[in-house]
């Protein structure tokens, strides 16, 4: 069945009290609109039309998907007026047109597909739900036989209609040709002086076109975002569902309510994640990886059996099997740790590779460095990789021992097995196997006395 999809995203979202257009606020790290666009992918629509208006350029620039078309609605005179703007962009050969909302991000693809199937190019299909509190929503009007007769907006409804609990979710699927005809015939003689898309229901009934209603599996799918409170509520629901999927797959979460995944998290078997961790972008955790509490990990690949201790920050790094990192470590983009590497507290690594078994356990910086196997990099040592204009590399051979509090001034090469005496500032290459000491010699001053305060008389 060929399908058009129209996504309404022109509204301002006044209640968000934000300069950012509502549909560009983020849920699980991606925009509300992009959630809807991603959901549409499996539906394989002939055309997907996004209606923009408020901050149209920013909204259009943010959206990604194949074969997207944008139409602008300025000014915004209601949902019916929005669909009027989309009419010229619809593919006439696609007999069903599905209408979704850019601010209802958690609609599921199979619910949307079922709605489109219920239309089947012939019927008007509405997605409806029964709510305990229906305030603000359009109410579904049914006749004595239970057939849908129309939708009345909350502001136009009389007390009897307001007591109805079945509401229109804002999503429908309509026969394309009839939809075009109906929306062009809409009038705005209502409480809000708007062109209501919902008025097409009565038009369909008048023409004898069957109107059917389908329901989503859960209320979460049809909840819209109008305020920061609603956005936070949906974020928690989204995170909870993601956490449950991870646990179903065997991941042990210390607390599913204290995990945030803003992107894609892939886990092997026997993975454990402690509380308050945030995963962003693409992260993969190998078999048996343990993540301590309060870690922020983004775009990283962590090998089997690695141990990430609490309060560690990892961004754009690759970590080998059985490595240990943290607590309080920072791995920046381009950090690549081999098997069984140890990175300890207050150690920062950027654009550097550490071969198997290398250790930097305390208070150190490695930037633009190539570190050999089994190197021991002492507490407080740093690579001075920046000369004020350019970055330079430091190459540290296998089995090098860098003492505490050293400065390795790049460009610099330390051969295999070099030992660097504590407190050295090394700026010239050192051949393999040598001891280098580059610091002022120790002097003992004979007969020196500490100054003393003169006593008052
Ligand atoms: C609409 C429905 C109501 C339903 C409710 C569900 C109408 C007339 N009413 O009401 O029956 O219960 O959604 O949430 O359709 N938009 C535009 N251009 C406009 C107006 C709106 O693009 O001119 C977009 C908004 O950005 C939003 C969506 O359409 O994404 C719905 O608009 P909104 O103003 O929230 O409609 P409601 O009054 O809530
Ligand atoms: Mg609304």
Short mmCIF file of C-alpha atoms and ligand atoms in Angstrom, two decimals:
data_model
loop_
_atom_site.label_atom_id
_atom_site.label_comp_id
_atom_site.label_asym_id
_atom_site.label_seq_id
_atom_site.Cartn_x
_atom_site.Cartn_y
_atom_site.Cartn_z
CA UNK A 1 0.00 0.00 0.00
CA UNK A 2 1.57 3.27 -1.13
CA UNK A 3 1.56 5.86 1.62
CA UNK A 4 2.05 9.59 2.17
CA UNK A 5 3.08 10.72 5.64
CA UNK A 6 2.50 14.26 6.86
CA UNK A 7 4.14 15.41 10.09
CA UNK A 8 2.80 18.61 11.61
CA UNK A 9 5.64 20.63 13.13
CA UNK A 10 4.78 24.28 12.53
CA UNK A 11 3.70 25.24 16.05
CA UNK A 12 5.76 27.41 18.36
CA UNK A 13 5.31 25.56 21.60
CA UNK A 14 4.69 28.64 23.73
CA UNK A 15 4.40 26.64 26.93
CA UNK A 16 7.97 25.36 26.57
CA UNK A 17 9.03 28.98 27.34
CA UNK A 18 12.09 28.45 25.17
CA UNK A 19 13.62 30.15 22.15
CA UNK A 20 14.18 26.71 20.66
CA UNK A 21 11.30 25.43 18.49
CA UNK A 22 9.37 22.78 20.39
CA UNK A 23 10.05 19.90 18.00
CA UNK A 24 13.81 20.46 18.35
CA UNK A 25 13.83 19.79 22.08
CA UNK A 26 15.56 16.51 22.80
CA UNK A 27 14.38 13.23 24.19
CA UNK A 28 16.99 10.51 24.71
CA UNK A 29 19.48 12.76 22.93
CA UNK A 30 17.57 13.20 19.69
CA UNK A 31 14.98 15.77 18.69
CA UNK A 32 11.26 15.10 19.10
CA UNK A 33 10.80 15.48 15.35
CA UNK A 34 13.64 13.07 14.56
CA UNK A 35 12.01 10.43 16.79
CA UNK A 36 8.91 10.63 14.60
CA UNK A 37 10.99 10.58 11.40
CA UNK A 38 12.90 7.51 12.60
CA UNK A 39 9.63 5.78 13.44
CA UNK A 40 8.44 6.45 9.87
CA UNK A 41 11.40 4.70 8.21
CA UNK A 42 9.93 1.15 8.27
CA UNK A 43 6.61 2.45 6.88
CA UNK A 44 8.39 3.11 3.55
CA UNK A 45 6.23 6.06 2.56
CA UNK A 46 6.25 7.29 -1.04
CA UNK A 47 6.58 10.77 0.38
CA UNK A 48 7.11 12.23 3.86
CA UNK A 49 6.07 15.84 4.18
CA UNK A 50 7.03 17.91 7.22
CA UNK A 51 5.00 21.06 7.82
CA UNK A 52 7.18 23.77 9.31
CA UNK A 53 6.46 27.34 10.36
CA UNK A 54 7.94 28.61 13.57
CA UNK A 55 11.77 28.70 13.09
CA UNK A 56 11.23 26.75 9.88
CA UNK A 57 14.85 26.94 8.73
CA UNK A 58 16.24 25.47 11.93
CA UNK A 59 13.64 22.70 11.97
CA UNK A 60 14.27 21.80 8.32
CA UNK A 61 18.05 21.83 8.76
CA UNK A 62 17.81 19.46 11.72
CA UNK A 63 15.63 16.82 10.08
CA UNK A 64 17.21 13.85 8.37
CA UNK A 65 15.58 11.09 6.36
CA UNK A 66 15.23 9.88 2.82
CA UNK A 67 12.93 11.70 0.43
CA UNK A 68 11.76 14.31 2.94
CA UNK A 69 9.78 17.27 1.64
CA UNK A 70 9.05 20.43 3.61
CA UNK A 71 6.16 22.79 3.26
CA UNK A 72 5.85 26.03 5.18
CA UNK A 73 2.77 27.19 7.00
CA UNK A 74 2.90 30.90 7.76
CA UNK A 75 0.87 32.08 9.61
CA UNK A 76 -0.45 29.06 11.49
CA UNK A 77 -4.22 29.06 11.30
CA UNK A 78 -4.89 25.59 12.69
CA UNK A 79 -4.29 21.92 11.96
CA UNK A 80 -6.67 21.93 8.96
CA UNK A 81 -4.83 24.92 7.52
CA UNK A 82 -1.56 23.04 8.05
CA UNK A 83 -2.77 20.10 5.98
CA UNK A 84 -4.03 22.50 3.28
CA UNK A 85 -0.42 23.61 2.81
CA UNK A 86 0.71 19.99 2.43
CA UNK A 87 -1.87 19.11 -0.25
CA UNK A 88 0.29 20.09 -3.27
CA UNK A 89 3.17 17.98 -1.94
CA UNK A 90 1.18 14.76 -1.56
CA UNK A 91 1.78 11.92 -4.00
CA UNK A 92 -1.63 11.30 -5.61
CA UNK A 93 -0.74 7.69 -6.40
CA UNK A 94 -0.31 6.99 -2.69
CA UNK A 95 -3.93 6.34 -1.73
CA UNK A 96 -3.46 6.61 2.04
CA UNK A 97 -2.16 9.68 3.85
CA UNK A 98 -1.04 9.24 7.44
CA UNK A 99 -0.94 12.35 9.65
CA UNK A 100 1.42 12.42 12.64
CA UNK A 101 2.60 15.11 15.05
CA UNK A 102 6.16 16.34 15.43
CA UNK A 103 5.62 16.78 19.16
CA UNK A 104 4.33 13.25 19.87
CA UNK A 105 7.66 11.43 19.80
CA UNK A 106 6.98 7.94 21.13
CA UNK A 107 4.41 6.73 18.63
CA UNK A 108 5.44 3.21 17.56
CA UNK A 109 5.85 2.14 13.96
CA UNK A 110 3.44 -0.80 14.26
CA UNK A 111 0.73 1.45 15.74
CA UNK A 112 1.16 3.92 12.87
CA UNK A 113 1.18 1.07 10.34
CA UNK A 114 -2.03 -0.38 11.82
CA UNK A 115 -3.66 3.06 11.54
CA UNK A 116 -2.65 3.30 7.87
CA UNK A 117 -3.93 -0.23 7.25
CA UNK A 118 -7.26 0.63 8.90
CA UNK A 119 -7.60 3.41 6.32
CA UNK A 120 -6.57 1.20 3.44
CA UNK A 121 -7.08 4.10 1.03
CA UNK A 122 -10.85 3.95 1.64
CA UNK A 123 -11.82 4.72 5.22
CA UNK A 124 -11.03 7.60 7.53
CA UNK A 125 -9.11 6.04 10.42
CA UNK A 126 -8.58 7.90 13.70
CA UNK A 127 -6.18 6.97 16.47
CA UNK A 128 -8.15 7.40 19.68
CA UNK A 129 -7.66 6.61 23.36
CA UNK A 130 -9.70 6.72 26.55
CA UNK A 131 -8.24 9.09 29.11
CA UNK A 132 -9.14 9.49 32.78
CA UNK A 133 -8.80 13.25 32.30
CA UNK A 134 -9.68 14.31 28.76
CA UNK A 135 -9.42 18.06 29.38
CA UNK A 136 -8.14 19.98 26.35
CA UNK A 137 -8.56 17.15 23.85
CA UNK A 138 -11.00 16.76 20.99
CA UNK A 139 -13.76 14.29 22.03
CA UNK A 140 -14.91 11.44 19.79
CA UNK A 141 -18.65 11.61 19.12
CA UNK A 142 -20.33 8.27 18.47
CA UNK A 143 -23.95 7.45 17.66
CA UNK A 144 -26.15 4.99 19.55
CA UNK A 145 -24.78 2.15 17.44
CA UNK A 146 -21.22 3.14 18.37
CA UNK A 147 -20.28 4.53 14.93
CA UNK A 148 -18.01 7.60 14.93
CA UNK A 149 -19.96 10.71 13.88
CA UNK A 150 -17.48 13.52 14.50
CA UNK A 151 -14.93 15.17 16.77
CA UNK A 152 -15.70 18.19 18.90
CA UNK A 153 -12.84 20.30 20.24
CA UNK A 154 -12.77 20.85 24.00
CA UNK A 155 -13.38 24.59 23.66
CA UNK A 156 -16.44 24.01 21.47
CA UNK A 157 -17.87 21.12 23.47
CA UNK A 158 -21.00 21.27 25.66
CA UNK A 159 -20.96 19.74 29.17
CA UNK A 160 -22.29 16.37 27.99
CA UNK A 161 -19.59 16.17 25.31
CA UNK A 162 -16.92 17.22 27.79
CA UNK A 163 -17.83 14.24 29.96
CA UNK A 164 -16.77 11.88 27.14
CA UNK A 165 -13.47 10.09 27.80
CA UNK A 166 -12.55 8.89 24.31
CA UNK A 167 -10.29 11.49 22.69
CA UNK A 168 -8.64 12.10 19.34
CA UNK A 169 -4.87 11.68 19.70
CA UNK A 170 -4.07 14.03 16.81
CA UNK A 171 -3.10 11.15 14.50
CA UNK A 172 -5.21 9.87 11.63
CA UNK A 173 -5.01 8.19 8.22
CA UNK A 174 -7.24 9.33 5.37
CA UNK A 175 -7.87 8.45 1.71
CA UNK A 176 -5.56 10.91 -0.09
CA UNK A 177 -7.99 12.26 -2.71
CA UNK A 178 -10.82 12.75 -0.21
CA UNK A 179 -8.47 14.37 2.30
CA UNK A 180 -7.45 16.97 -0.28
CA UNK A 181 -11.09 17.75 -1.04
CA UNK A 182 -12.13 17.89 2.64
CA UNK A 183 -9.38 20.15 3.92
CA UNK A 184 -9.93 22.65 1.12
CA UNK A 185 -13.59 22.91 2.21
CA UNK A 186 -12.88 23.62 5.92
CA UNK A 187 -14.28 26.71 7.62
CA UNK A 188 -13.05 28.46 10.77
CA UNK A 189 -16.42 29.22 12.38
CA UNK A 190 -15.48 27.90 15.82
CA UNK A 191 -14.38 29.05 19.26
CA UNK A 192 -10.73 29.43 18.24
CA UNK A 193 -11.27 30.86 14.71
CA UNK A 194 -9.02 28.07 13.44
CA UNK A 195 -9.29 25.62 10.57
CA UNK A 196 -9.78 22.37 12.46
CA UNK A 197 -8.56 19.22 10.74
CA UNK A 198 -10.94 17.36 13.00
CA UNK A 199 -13.94 18.83 11.12
CA UNK A 200 -13.22 16.44 8.23
CA UNK A 201 -14.69 13.61 10.30
CA UNK A 202 -18.20 15.01 9.98
CA UNK A 203 -17.56 15.59 6.26
CA UNK A 204 -16.61 11.95 5.79
CA UNK A 205 -19.75 10.85 7.66
CA UNK A 206 -21.89 13.13 5.47
CA UNK A 207 -20.36 11.57 2.34
CA UNK A 208 -20.91 8.05 3.62
CA UNK A 209 -17.18 7.35 3.94
CA UNK A 210 -16.70 4.88 6.81
CA UNK A 211 -14.90 6.30 9.86
CA UNK A 212 -13.04 3.82 12.05
CA UNK A 213 -10.97 4.17 15.21
CA UNK A 214 -7.88 2.25 16.26
CA UNK A 215 -6.05 2.40 19.60
CA UNK A 216 -2.38 2.37 20.59
CA UNK A 217 -0.99 -0.26 22.98
CA UNK A 218 -0.14 2.34 25.59
CA UNK A 219 -0.85 5.93 26.49
CA UNK A 220 2.88 6.74 26.27
CA UNK A 221 2.69 6.46 22.48
CA UNK A 222 0.26 9.32 22.14
CA UNK A 223 1.50 11.73 24.78
CA UNK A 224 2.51 15.09 23.35
CA UNK A 225 5.14 17.49 24.63
CA UNK A 226 3.85 20.95 25.46
CA UNK A 227 5.86 21.87 28.55
CA UNK A 228 9.17 21.05 30.26
CA UNK A 229 7.27 18.91 32.76
CA UNK A 230 5.76 16.78 29.99
CA UNK A 231 9.14 16.54 28.25
CA UNK A 232 10.77 15.25 31.43
CA UNK A 233 7.92 12.78 31.99
CA UNK A 234 8.34 11.34 28.48
CA UNK A 235 12.12 11.20 28.93
CA UNK A 236 11.66 9.01 32.02
CA UNK A 237 9.20 6.72 30.20
CA UNK A 238 11.59 6.46 27.25
CA UNK A 239 14.57 5.70 29.49
CA UNK A 240 12.60 3.14 31.50
CA UNK A 241 11.64 1.29 28.31
CA UNK A 242 15.27 1.31 27.12
CA UNK A 243 16.49 0.07 30.51
CA UNK A 244 13.94 -2.75 30.47
CA UNK A 245 15.08 -3.83 27.00
CA UNK A 246 18.69 -3.97 28.26
CA UNK A 247 17.69 -6.02 31.30
CA UNK A 248 15.63 -8.38 29.10
CA UNK A 249 18.86 -8.97 27.18
CA UNK A 250 20.64 -9.86 30.43
CA UNK A 251 22.35 -6.59 31.34
CA UNK A 252 22.40 -6.09 35.11
CA UNK A 253 21.48 -2.53 36.00
CA UNK A 254 21.88 -1.53 39.64
CA UNK A 255 18.82 0.69 39.21
CA UNK A 256 16.88 1.05 35.93
CA UNK A 257 15.61 4.44 37.11
CA UNK A 258 19.16 5.77 37.28
CA UNK A 259 20.44 5.10 33.76
CA UNK A 260 20.36 7.47 30.78
CA UNK A 261 21.04 6.29 27.26
CA UNK A 262 21.15 9.06 24.68
CA UNK A 263 22.00 7.07 21.60
CA UNK A 264 22.79 3.41 21.02
CA UNK A 265 24.19 1.19 23.79
CA UNK A 266 25.21 -2.34 22.78
CA UNK A 267 26.13 -4.82 25.48
CA UNK A 268 27.65 -8.30 25.51
CA UNK A 269 26.84 -10.89 28.16
CA UNK A 270 27.54 -10.47 31.90
CA UNK A 271 27.60 -6.68 31.70
CA UNK A 272 26.96 -4.76 34.92
CA UNK A 273 26.21 -1.05 35.15
CA UNK A 274 26.06 0.77 38.46
CA UNK A 275 23.88 3.81 39.18
CA UNK A 276 23.81 7.22 37.50
CA UNK A 277 25.68 6.41 34.30
CA UNK A 278 25.06 8.35 31.08
CA UNK A 279 25.76 6.81 27.67
CA UNK A 280 25.80 9.04 24.61
CA UNK A 281 26.23 8.40 20.89
CA UNK A 282 27.37 4.88 20.01
CA UNK A 283 28.77 2.85 22.86
CA UNK A 284 29.55 -0.85 22.88
CA UNK A 285 30.43 -2.85 25.99
CA UNK A 286 32.06 -6.26 25.54
CA UNK A 287 31.30 -9.39 27.56
CA UNK A 288 31.82 -9.02 31.28
CA UNK A 289 32.39 -5.25 31.27
CA UNK A 290 31.64 -3.53 34.58
CA UNK A 291 30.79 0.16 34.69
CA UNK A 292 31.04 1.87 38.07
CA UNK A 293 28.69 4.54 39.37
CA UNK A 294 28.55 8.05 37.90
CA UNK A 295 30.34 7.45 34.60
CA UNK A 296 29.69 9.47 31.43
CA UNK A 297 30.60 7.45 28.35
CA UNK A 298 30.19 8.62 24.79
CA UNK A 299 31.15 7.12 21.43
CA UNK A 300 33.31 4.39 22.91
CA UNK A 301 34.18 0.76 22.42
CA UNK A 302 35.03 -1.09 25.62
CA UNK A 303 36.61 -4.55 25.34
CA UNK A 304 35.62 -7.72 27.17
CA UNK A 305 36.34 -7.84 30.87
CA UNK A 306 37.28 -4.17 31.15
CA UNK A 307 36.55 -2.45 34.45
CA UNK A 308 35.49 1.19 34.38
CA UNK A 309 35.56 2.57 37.90
CA UNK A 310 33.31 5.32 39.30
CA UNK A 311 33.30 8.93 38.10
CA UNK A 312 35.11 8.21 34.85
CA UNK A 313 34.53 10.28 31.72
CA UNK A 314 35.14 8.63 28.36
CA UNK A 315 34.66 10.31 24.99
CA UNK A 316 35.71 8.89 21.62
CA UNK A 317 37.96 6.18 23.05
CA UNK A 318 38.69 2.52 22.46
CA UNK A 319 39.52 0.37 25.47
CA UNK A 320 41.10 -3.06 25.21
CA UNK A 321 40.09 -6.23 27.02
CA UNK A 322 40.65 -6.41 30.77
CA UNK A 323 41.79 -2.80 30.97
CA UNK A 324 40.97 -0.87 34.13
CA UNK A 325 40.11 2.80 34.00
CA UNK A 326 39.35 5.19 36.86
CA UNK A 327 38.12 6.14 39.32
CA UNK A 328 38.11 9.80 38.19
CA UNK A 329 39.85 9.20 34.85
CA UNK A 330 39.27 11.12 31.64
CA UNK A 331 39.71 9.55 28.20
CA UNK A 332 39.34 12.02 25.35
CA UNK A 333 38.95 11.45 21.60
CA UNK A 334 41.61 9.26 20.06
CA UNK A 335 42.56 7.48 23.28
CA UNK A 336 43.24 3.82 22.45
CA UNK A 337 44.10 1.48 25.28
CA UNK A 338 45.43 -2.03 24.65
CA UNK A 339 44.71 -5.13 26.70
CA UNK A 340 45.17 -4.86 30.46
CA UNK A 341 46.17 -1.20 30.39
CA UNK A 342 45.63 0.60 33.71
CA UNK A 343 44.54 4.24 33.81
CA UNK A 344 44.09 5.52 37.33
CA UNK A 345 42.70 8.51 39.16
CA UNK A 346 43.06 11.99 37.70
CA UNK A 347 44.76 10.73 34.55
CA UNK A 348 43.86 12.37 31.23
CA UNK A 349 44.57 10.66 27.90
CA UNK A 350 44.00 12.33 24.52
CA UNK A 351 44.86 11.13 21.01
CA UNK A 352 47.27 8.55 22.38
CA UNK A 353 47.74 4.82 22.11
CA UNK A 354 48.87 2.72 25.04
CA UNK A 355 50.05 -0.79 24.19
CA UNK A 356 49.17 -3.86 26.26
CA UNK A 357 50.02 -3.72 29.93
CA UNK A 358 51.01 -0.02 30.05
CA UNK A 359 50.12 1.80 33.26
CA UNK A 360 49.49 5.43 34.18
CA UNK A 361 47.98 5.20 37.60
CA UNK A 362 48.00 8.66 39.15
CA UNK A 363 47.65 12.36 38.25
CA UNK A 364 49.10 12.29 34.73
CA UNK A 365 48.58 13.61 31.20
CA UNK A 366 49.24 11.75 27.97
CA UNK A 367 48.48 13.80 24.84
CA UNK A 368 49.56 12.86 21.29
CA UNK A 369 51.65 10.00 22.62
CA UNK A 370 52.50 6.49 21.49
CA UNK A 371 53.18 4.38 24.54
CA UNK A 372 54.80 0.94 24.30
CA UNK A 373 53.97 -2.29 26.10
CA UNK A 374 54.38 -2.48 29.87
CA UNK A 375 55.42 1.17 30.21
CA UNK A 376 55.05 2.54 33.72
CA UNK A 377 54.20 6.23 33.57
CA UNK A 378 54.76 7.87 36.93
CA UNK A 379 52.52 10.00 39.08
CA UNK A 380 52.33 13.63 38.05
CA UNK A 381 54.10 13.16 34.71
CA UNK A 382 52.92 14.91 31.58
CA UNK A 383 53.58 15.16 27.88
CA UNK A 384 54.18 18.80 26.91
CA UNK A 385 52.65 18.32 23.49
CA UNK A 386 51.83 21.91 22.54
CA UNK A 387 54.46 24.54 21.78
CA UNK A 388 51.96 27.37 21.54
CA UNK A 389 51.46 26.88 17.82
CA UNK A 390 51.63 23.17 17.00
CA UNK A 391 51.03 19.80 18.60
CA UNK A 392 53.89 17.28 18.61
CA UNK A 393 54.13 13.56 19.35
CA UNK A 394 55.85 11.76 22.15
CA UNK A 395 56.96 8.20 21.45
CA UNK A 396 57.68 6.05 24.48
CA UNK A 397 59.23 2.63 23.77
CA UNK A 398 58.33 -0.67 25.40
CA UNK A 399 59.22 -1.21 29.07
CA UNK A 400 60.08 2.45 29.67
CA UNK A 401 59.84 3.60 33.27
CA UNK A 402 58.92 7.28 33.57
CA UNK A 403 59.47 8.45 37.16
CA UNK A 404 57.15 10.77 39.01
CA UNK A 405 56.61 14.41 38.09
CA UNK A 406 58.39 14.36 34.72
CA UNK A 407 57.77 16.67 31.75
CA UNK A 408 58.31 15.04 28.37
CA UNK A 409 58.71 17.90 25.89
CA UNK A 410 57.50 16.83 22.43
CA UNK A 411 58.61 16.02 19.82
CA UNK A 412 60.44 13.35 21.77
CA UNK A 413 61.36 9.68 21.47
CA UNK A 414 62.35 7.50 24.42
CA UNK A 415 63.86 4.19 23.25
CA UNK A 416 62.80 0.81 24.63
CA UNK A 417 63.72 0.23 28.25
CA UNK A 418 64.64 3.85 29.04
CA UNK A 419 64.36 4.99 32.67
CA UNK A 420 63.52 8.64 33.33
CA UNK A 421 64.54 9.93 36.76
CA UNK A 422 61.82 11.58 38.83
CA UNK A 423 61.36 15.29 38.31
CA UNK A 424 63.11 15.36 34.92
CA UNK A 425 62.23 17.69 32.09
CA UNK A 426 63.28 15.73 29.01
CA UNK A 427 63.47 17.56 25.69
CA UNK A 428 66.00 15.49 23.71
CA UNK A 429 65.62 11.90 22.46
CA UNK A 430 67.00 9.16 24.70
CA UNK A 431 68.51 5.94 23.26
CA UNK A 432 67.21 2.54 24.30
CA UNK A 433 68.18 1.19 27.68
CA UNK A 434 69.60 4.45 29.15
CA UNK A 435 68.84 6.30 32.37
CA UNK A 436 68.13 9.97 31.81
CA UNK A 437 68.07 12.51 34.64
CA UNK A 438 67.38 16.12 33.71
CA UNK A 439 67.00 18.23 36.80
CA UNK A 440 69.12 20.45 39.01
CA UNK A 441 71.39 18.47 41.27
CA UNK A 442 70.65 18.39 44.96
CA UNK A 443 72.61 20.82 47.12
CA UNK A 444 72.96 20.66 50.87
CA UNK A 445 73.76 24.06 52.42
CA UNK A 446 75.91 23.73 55.50
CA UNK A 447 75.34 26.03 58.48
CA UNK A 448 72.01 27.43 57.20
CA UNK A 449 69.49 28.44 59.81
CA UNK A 450 65.82 29.19 59.57
CA UNK A 451 64.93 32.84 60.18
CA UNK A 452 63.28 33.46 63.53
CA UNK A 453 60.90 36.22 64.61
CA UNK A 454 62.41 38.87 66.83
CA UNK A 455 60.78 38.68 70.32
CA UNK A 456 59.04 41.87 71.55
CA UNK A 457 60.67 43.46 74.53
C1 LIG B 1 -5.38 18.80 18.32
C2 LIG B 1 -6.73 18.27 17.87
C3 LIG B 1 -7.45 17.64 19.06
C4 LIG B 1 -6.61 16.55 19.66
C5 LIG B 1 -5.24 17.09 20.05
C6 LIG B 1 -4.34 15.97 20.46
C7 LIG B 1 -7.38 19.77 16.08
C8 LIG B 1 -8.27 20.90 15.67
N1 LIG B 1 -7.50 19.36 17.34
O1 LIG B 1 -5.64 19.84 19.24
O2 LIG B 1 -8.68 17.13 18.63
O3 LIG B 1 -7.26 16.00 20.78
O4 LIG B 1 -4.61 17.74 18.92
O5 LIG B 1 -3.14 16.48 20.96
O6 LIG B 1 -6.66 19.26 15.25
N2 LIG B 1 0.07 22.67 14.17
C9 LIG B 1 0.54 23.17 13.00
N3 LIG B 1 -0.07 24.27 12.47
C10 LIG B 1 -1.12 24.87 13.07
C11 LIG B 1 -1.60 24.35 14.28
C12 LIG B 1 -0.98 23.23 14.81
O7 LIG B 1 1.49 22.67 12.42
O8 LIG B 1 -1.61 25.86 12.52
C13 LIG B 1 0.72 21.48 14.73
C14 LIG B 1 1.29 21.73 16.12
O9 LIG B 1 2.65 22.15 16.02
C15 LIG B 1 1.16 20.37 16.75
C16 LIG B 1 -0.08 19.77 16.09
O10 LIG B 1 -0.27 20.50 14.90
O11 LIG B 1 2.26 19.53 16.43
C17 LIG B 1 -1.32 19.86 16.97
O12 LIG B 1 -1.58 21.22 17.23
P1 LIG B 1 -2.15 21.71 18.63
O13 LIG B 1 -2.26 23.17 18.62
O14 LIG B 1 -1.37 21.07 19.73
O15 LIG B 1 -3.61 21.07 18.57
P2 LIG B 1 -4.56 20.91 19.78
O16 LIG B 1 -5.29 22.17 20.02
O17 LIG B 1 -3.84 20.31 20.91
MG1 LIG B 2 -1.70 19.91 21.41
#
